[in-house]
PDB file of C-alpha atoms in Angstrom:
ATOM      1  CA  MET A  51      18.532 -22.054 -15.795  1.00 94.00           C
ATOM      2  CA  ILE A  52      17.003 -24.908 -13.803  1.00 95.00           C
ATOM      3  CA  VAL A  53      13.502 -24.930 -12.321  1.00 96.00           C
ATOM      4  CA  GLN A  54      12.707 -27.493  -9.631  1.00 96.00           C
ATOM      5  CA  ARG A  55      10.571 -28.020  -6.551  1.00 95.00           C
ATOM      6  CA  THR A  56      12.235 -27.074  -3.286  1.00 95.00           C
ATOM      7  CA  PHE A  57      11.448 -27.914   0.326  1.00 95.00           C
ATOM      8  CA  ASP A  58      14.467 -25.953   1.577  1.00 94.00           C
ATOM      9  CA  THR A  59      13.016 -23.148   3.703  1.00 93.00           C
ATOM     10  CA  LYS A  60      16.427 -21.442   3.952  1.00 94.00           C
ATOM     11  CA  GLU A  61      16.548 -21.117   0.156  1.00 94.00           C
ATOM     12  CA  ILE A  62      12.964 -19.867   0.031  1.00 94.00           C
ATOM     13  CA  GLU A  63      13.638 -17.315   2.795  1.00 93.00           C
ATOM     14  CA  LYS A  64      16.713 -16.060   0.922  1.00 94.00           C
ATOM     15  CA  ILE A  65      14.371 -14.900  -1.837  1.00 94.00           C
ATOM     16  CA  ILE A  66      11.086 -13.934  -0.204  1.00 92.00           C
ATOM     17  CA  TYR A  67      12.685 -12.127   2.743  1.00 91.00           C
ATOM     18  CA  HIS A  68      15.188 -10.241   0.595  1.00 92.00           C
ATOM     19  CA  PRO A  69      14.594  -6.507   1.353  1.00 89.00           C
ATOM     20  CA  ASP A  70      13.823  -5.643  -2.284  1.00 87.00           C
ATOM     21  CA  VAL A  71      11.412  -8.568  -2.609  1.00 85.00           C
ATOM     22  CA  ILE A  72       9.443  -8.365   0.662  1.00 74.00           C
ATOM     23  CA  ARG A  73       8.892  -4.636   0.124  1.00 59.00           C
ATOM     24  CA  LEU A  74       7.024  -5.378  -3.113  1.00 55.00           C
ATOM     25  CA  SER A  75       5.251  -8.535  -2.074  1.00 55.00           C
ATOM     26  CA  THR A  76       3.366  -7.672   1.113  1.00 52.00           C
ATOM     27  CA  GLU A  77       1.143  -4.854   2.276  1.00 54.00           C
ATOM     28  CA  SER A  78       2.974  -4.484   5.554  1.00 46.00           C
ATOM     29  CA  GLY A  79       6.426  -5.844   4.788  1.00 49.00           C
ATOM     30  CA  GLU A  80       5.830  -8.532   7.429  1.00 52.00           C
ATOM     31  CA  LYS A  81       7.224 -12.014   7.063  1.00 59.00           C
ATOM     32  CA  GLY A  82       4.608 -14.691   6.445  1.00 64.00           C
ATOM     33  CA  GLN A  83       4.674 -18.392   7.241  1.00 71.00           C
ATOM     34  CA  ILE A  84       6.398 -20.825   4.881  1.00 83.00           C
ATOM     35  CA  ASP A  85       4.790 -24.254   4.593  1.00 83.00           C
ATOM     36  CA  ALA A  86       6.982 -26.170   2.160  1.00 81.00           C
ATOM     37  CA  ASN A  87       4.977 -29.346   2.649  1.00 81.00           C
ATOM     38  CA  ARG A  88       1.500 -27.910   2.033  1.00 83.00           C
ATOM     39  CA  ASP A  89       2.449 -25.390  -0.653  1.00 92.00           C
ATOM     40  CA  CYS A  90       4.375 -26.177  -3.811  1.00 95.00           C
ATOM     41  CA  TRP A  91       7.523 -24.022  -3.973  1.00 95.00           C
ATOM     42  CA  ILE A  92       9.301 -24.037  -7.353  1.00 96.00           C
ATOM     43  CA  GLY A  93      12.793 -22.563  -7.282  1.00 96.00           C
ATOM     44  CA  THR A  94      14.567 -20.993 -10.243  1.00 97.00           C
ATOM     45  CA  TYR A  95      18.321 -21.540 -10.202  1.00 97.00           C
ATOM     46  CA  ILE A  96      21.138 -20.020 -12.221  1.00 96.00           C
ATOM     47  CA  ASP A  97      24.617 -21.481 -11.726  1.00 96.00           C
ATOM     48  CA  ASN A  98      23.243 -23.496  -8.767  1.00 95.00           C
ATOM     49  CA  GLU A  99      22.082 -20.315  -6.982  1.00 96.00           C
ATOM     50  CA  ILE A 100      18.407 -19.669  -6.309  1.00 97.00           C
ATOM     51  CA  VAL A 101      17.240 -16.404  -7.913  1.00 97.00           C
ATOM     52  CA  GLY A 102      13.460 -16.715  -7.617  1.00 96.00           C
ATOM     53  CA  VAL A 103      10.538 -18.838  -6.512  1.00 96.00           C
ATOM     54  CA  PHE A 104       6.964 -19.457  -7.479  1.00 95.00           C
ATOM     55  CA  VAL A 105       4.642 -20.713  -4.760  1.00 95.00           C
ATOM     56  CA  PHE A 106       1.375 -22.454  -5.500  1.00 96.00           C
ATOM     57  CA  GLU A 107      -1.005 -22.529  -2.519  1.00 95.00           C
ATOM     58  CA  PRO A 108      -4.003 -24.888  -2.572  1.00 96.00           C
ATOM     59  CA  MET A 109      -7.303 -22.993  -2.360  1.00 96.00           C
ATOM     60  CA  ASN A 110      -9.418 -26.127  -2.713  1.00 97.00           C
ATOM     61  CA  LYS A 111      -9.185 -29.465  -4.576  1.00 96.00           C
ATOM     62  CA  VAL A 112      -9.286 -27.750  -7.989  1.00 97.00           C
ATOM     63  CA  THR A 113      -7.548 -24.384  -7.662  1.00 98.00           C
ATOM     64  CA  LEU A 114      -4.096 -23.121  -6.716  1.00 97.00           C
ATOM     65  CA  GLU A 115      -3.204 -19.507  -5.960  1.00 96.00           C
ATOM     66  CA  ALA A 116       0.189 -18.489  -7.371  1.00 96.00           C
ATOM     67  CA  HIS A 117       2.708 -15.960  -6.072  1.00 93.00           C
ATOM     68  CA  CYS A 118       6.011 -15.032  -7.663  1.00 92.00           C
ATOM     69  CA  TYR A 119       9.182 -13.744  -5.981  1.00 93.00           C
ATOM     70  CA  PHE A 120      12.376 -12.899  -7.898  1.00 94.00           C
ATOM     71  CA  LEU A 121      15.510 -11.012  -6.992  1.00 95.00           C
ATOM     72  CA  PRO A 122      15.292  -7.641  -8.797  1.00 92.00           C
ATOM     73  CA  GLU A 123      18.151  -8.279 -11.199  1.00 94.00           C
ATOM     74  CA  PHE A 124      16.500 -11.492 -12.467  1.00 93.00           C
ATOM     75  CA  ARG A 125      12.851 -10.418 -12.771  1.00 88.00           C
ATOM     76  CA  ARG A 126      12.956  -9.522 -16.452  1.00 85.00           C
ATOM     77  CA  LYS A 127      15.672 -12.008 -17.409  1.00 88.00           C
ATOM     78  CA  VAL A 128      14.135 -15.304 -16.301  1.00 92.00           C
ATOM     79  CA  SER A 129      10.654 -14.830 -14.819  1.00 86.00           C
ATOM     80  CA  SER A 130       8.847 -15.477 -18.115  1.00 89.00           C
ATOM     81  CA  LYS A 131      10.613 -18.756 -18.892  1.00 93.00           C
ATOM     82  CA  SER A 132      10.450 -19.806 -15.248  1.00 95.00           C
ATOM     83  CA  TYR A 133       6.687 -19.138 -15.250  1.00 94.00           C
ATOM     84  CA  GLY A 134       6.117 -21.574 -18.103  1.00 94.00           C
ATOM     85  CA  LEU A 135       8.278 -24.295 -16.572  1.00 95.00           C
ATOM     86  CA  SER A 136       6.779 -23.834 -13.083  1.00 96.00           C
ATOM     87  CA  MET A 137       3.179 -23.863 -14.308  1.00 96.00           C
ATOM     88  CA  ASN A 138       3.891 -26.904 -16.472  1.00 94.00           C
ATOM     89  CA  TYR A 139       5.406 -28.697 -13.478  1.00 94.00           C
ATOM     90  CA  VAL A 140       2.595 -27.975 -11.044  1.00 95.00           C
ATOM     91  CA  LEU A 141      -0.279 -28.621 -13.466  1.00 94.00           C
ATOM     92  CA  ASN A 142       1.172 -31.860 -14.821  1.00 92.00           C
ATOM     93  CA  LYS A 143       2.362 -33.313 -11.481  1.00 93.00           C
ATOM     94  CA  SER A 144      -0.893 -32.676  -9.630  1.00 94.00           C
ATOM     95  CA  ASP A 145      -4.645 -33.021  -9.992  1.00 95.00           C
ATOM     96  CA  TYR A 146      -5.202 -29.252  -9.879  1.00 97.00           C
ATOM     97  CA  LYS A 147      -7.082 -27.768 -12.833  1.00 97.00           C
ATOM     98  CA  LYS A 148      -6.739 -24.020 -12.328  1.00 98.00           C
ATOM     99  CA  VAL A 149      -4.336 -21.347 -11.132  1.00 98.00           C
ATOM    100  CA  ILE A 150      -5.395 -17.907  -9.930  1.00 98.00           C
ATOM    101  CA  VAL A 151      -3.413 -14.764  -9.178  1.00 97.00           C
ATOM    102  CA  LYS A 152      -4.603 -11.859  -7.064  1.00 96.00           C
ATOM    103  CA  CYS A 153      -3.019  -8.450  -7.520  1.00 94.00           C
ATOM    104  CA  SER A 154      -3.854  -4.919  -6.501  1.00 93.00           C
ATOM    105  CA  SER A 155      -4.998  -2.414  -9.101  1.00 94.00           C
ATOM    106  CA  LYS A 156      -1.652  -0.668  -8.509  1.00 91.00           C
ATOM    107  CA  ASP A 157       0.276  -3.782  -9.600  1.00 91.00           C
ATOM    108  CA  TRP A 158      -0.274  -3.163 -13.322  1.00 92.00           C
ATOM    109  CA  HIS A 159       2.978  -5.002 -14.143  1.00 89.00           C
ATOM    110  CA  VAL A 160       1.655  -8.189 -12.478  1.00 92.00           C
ATOM    111  CA  LYS A 161      -1.715  -7.870 -14.203  1.00 95.00           C
ATOM    112  CA  ASN A 162      -0.094  -7.310 -17.607  1.00 95.00           C
ATOM    113  CA  PHE A 163       2.361 -10.184 -17.105  1.00 94.00           C
ATOM    114  CA  CYS A 164      -0.517 -12.546 -16.336  1.00 96.00           C
ATOM    115  CA  LEU A 165      -2.657 -11.311 -19.230  1.00 96.00           C
ATOM    116  CA  ASN A 166       0.299 -11.793 -21.584  1.00 94.00           C
ATOM    117  CA  LYS A 167       0.667 -15.374 -20.285  1.00 94.00           C
ATOM    118  CA  GLY A 168      -2.902 -16.425 -21.043  1.00 95.00           C
ATOM    119  CA  PHE A 169      -4.667 -15.504 -17.804  1.00 97.00           C
ATOM    120  CA  LYS A 170      -8.054 -13.820 -17.975  1.00 98.00           C
ATOM    121  CA  ILE A 171      -9.498 -11.262 -15.577  1.00 98.00           C
ATOM    122  CA  GLU A 172     -12.160 -13.132 -13.632  1.00 98.00           C
ATOM    123  CA  GLY A 173     -13.107 -10.548 -11.088  1.00 98.00           C
ATOM    124  CA  LEU A 174     -12.480  -7.364  -9.213  1.00 97.00           C
ATOM    125  CA  ILE A 175     -12.811  -7.041  -5.461  1.00 97.00           C
ATOM    126  CA  GLU A 176     -13.408  -3.386  -4.755  1.00 97.00           C
ATOM    127  CA  LYS A 177     -11.459  -1.558  -2.043  1.00 96.00           C
ATOM    128  CA  SER A 178      -9.992  -4.744  -0.580  1.00 93.00           C
ATOM    129  CA  VAL A 179      -6.213  -4.265  -0.149  1.00 91.00           C
ATOM    130  CA  MET A 180      -3.955  -1.616   1.323  1.00 90.00           C
ATOM    131  CA  VAL A 181      -1.133  -0.245  -0.851  1.00 87.00           C
ATOM    132  CA  LYS A 182       0.979   2.612   0.485  1.00 84.00           C
ATOM    133  CA  ASN A 183      -1.709   3.534   3.025  1.00 88.00           C
ATOM    134  CA  LYS A 184      -4.463   3.639   0.380  1.00 92.00           C
ATOM    135  CA  ILE A 185      -7.241   1.107   0.065  1.00 94.00           C
ATOM    136  CA  VAL A 186      -7.412  -0.082  -3.555  1.00 95.00           C
ATOM    137  CA  ASP A 187      -9.155  -2.685  -5.688  1.00 96.00           C
ATOM    138  CA  GLU A 188      -7.817  -6.200  -6.225  1.00 96.00           C
ATOM    139  CA  TYR A 189      -7.977  -8.148  -9.486  1.00 97.00           C
ATOM    140  CA  ILE A 190      -8.468 -11.893  -9.662  1.00 98.00           C
ATOM    141  CA  LEU A 191      -6.909 -13.438 -12.761  1.00 98.00           C
ATOM    142  CA  GLY A 192      -7.232 -17.096 -13.671  1.00 98.00           C
ATOM    143  CA  ILE A 193      -6.130 -19.727 -16.127  1.00 98.00           C
ATOM    144  CA  THR A 194      -7.280 -23.334 -16.428  1.00 98.00           C
ATOM    145  CA  LYS A 195      -4.953 -26.211 -17.211  1.00 97.00           C
ATOM    146  CA  GLY A 196      -6.485 -26.436 -20.701  1.00 96.00           C
ATOM    147  CA  GLN A 197      -6.018 -22.709 -21.345  1.00 96.00           C
ATOM    148  CA  PHE A 198      -2.414 -22.905 -20.132  1.00 96.00           C
ATOM    149  CA  LEU A 199      -1.617 -25.863 -22.396  1.00 94.00           C
ATOM    150  CA  GLU A 200      -3.284 -24.069 -25.318  1.00 94.00           C
ATOM    151  CA  TYR A 201      -1.258 -20.914 -24.586  1.00 92.00           C
ATOM    152  CA  MET A 202       2.000 -22.895 -24.426  1.00 90.00           C
ATOM    153  CA  ASN A 203       1.322 -24.523 -27.806  1.00 88.00           C
ATOM    154  CA  VAL A 204       0.883 -21.159 -29.551  1.00 57.00           C
TER     155      VAL A 204
END
């Protein structure tokens, strides 16, 4: 497995617009804009084929918001290792000090993944996202660079 930054929008689209990925990653299933120059896209490759991406979007000069997209057959196999390598890359090659993740209260697997990787719940925005035609709460989880490095040394 190789993890590296990518600016190749065709590779990114192959993952995020895959029918089994877009269905899980957006409220509406609509395709969003890809800005490979503003956002930091980290591709995960197996046998030179992209199987997933992490995107880190700048929120301000300190904080990045992370999103994760993996082909279904690779989610459990490589997402954990890829997370560590991607976070290490983005936090050590930039001046950013924090990463946040937002997930709906229905995305318990995302919340648990983040909690198991050292993130802490920092907030709850009540009734703020639509999931399957129901308005639900959204968690905000966060980890600082120091907390991430401490977690990785455990």
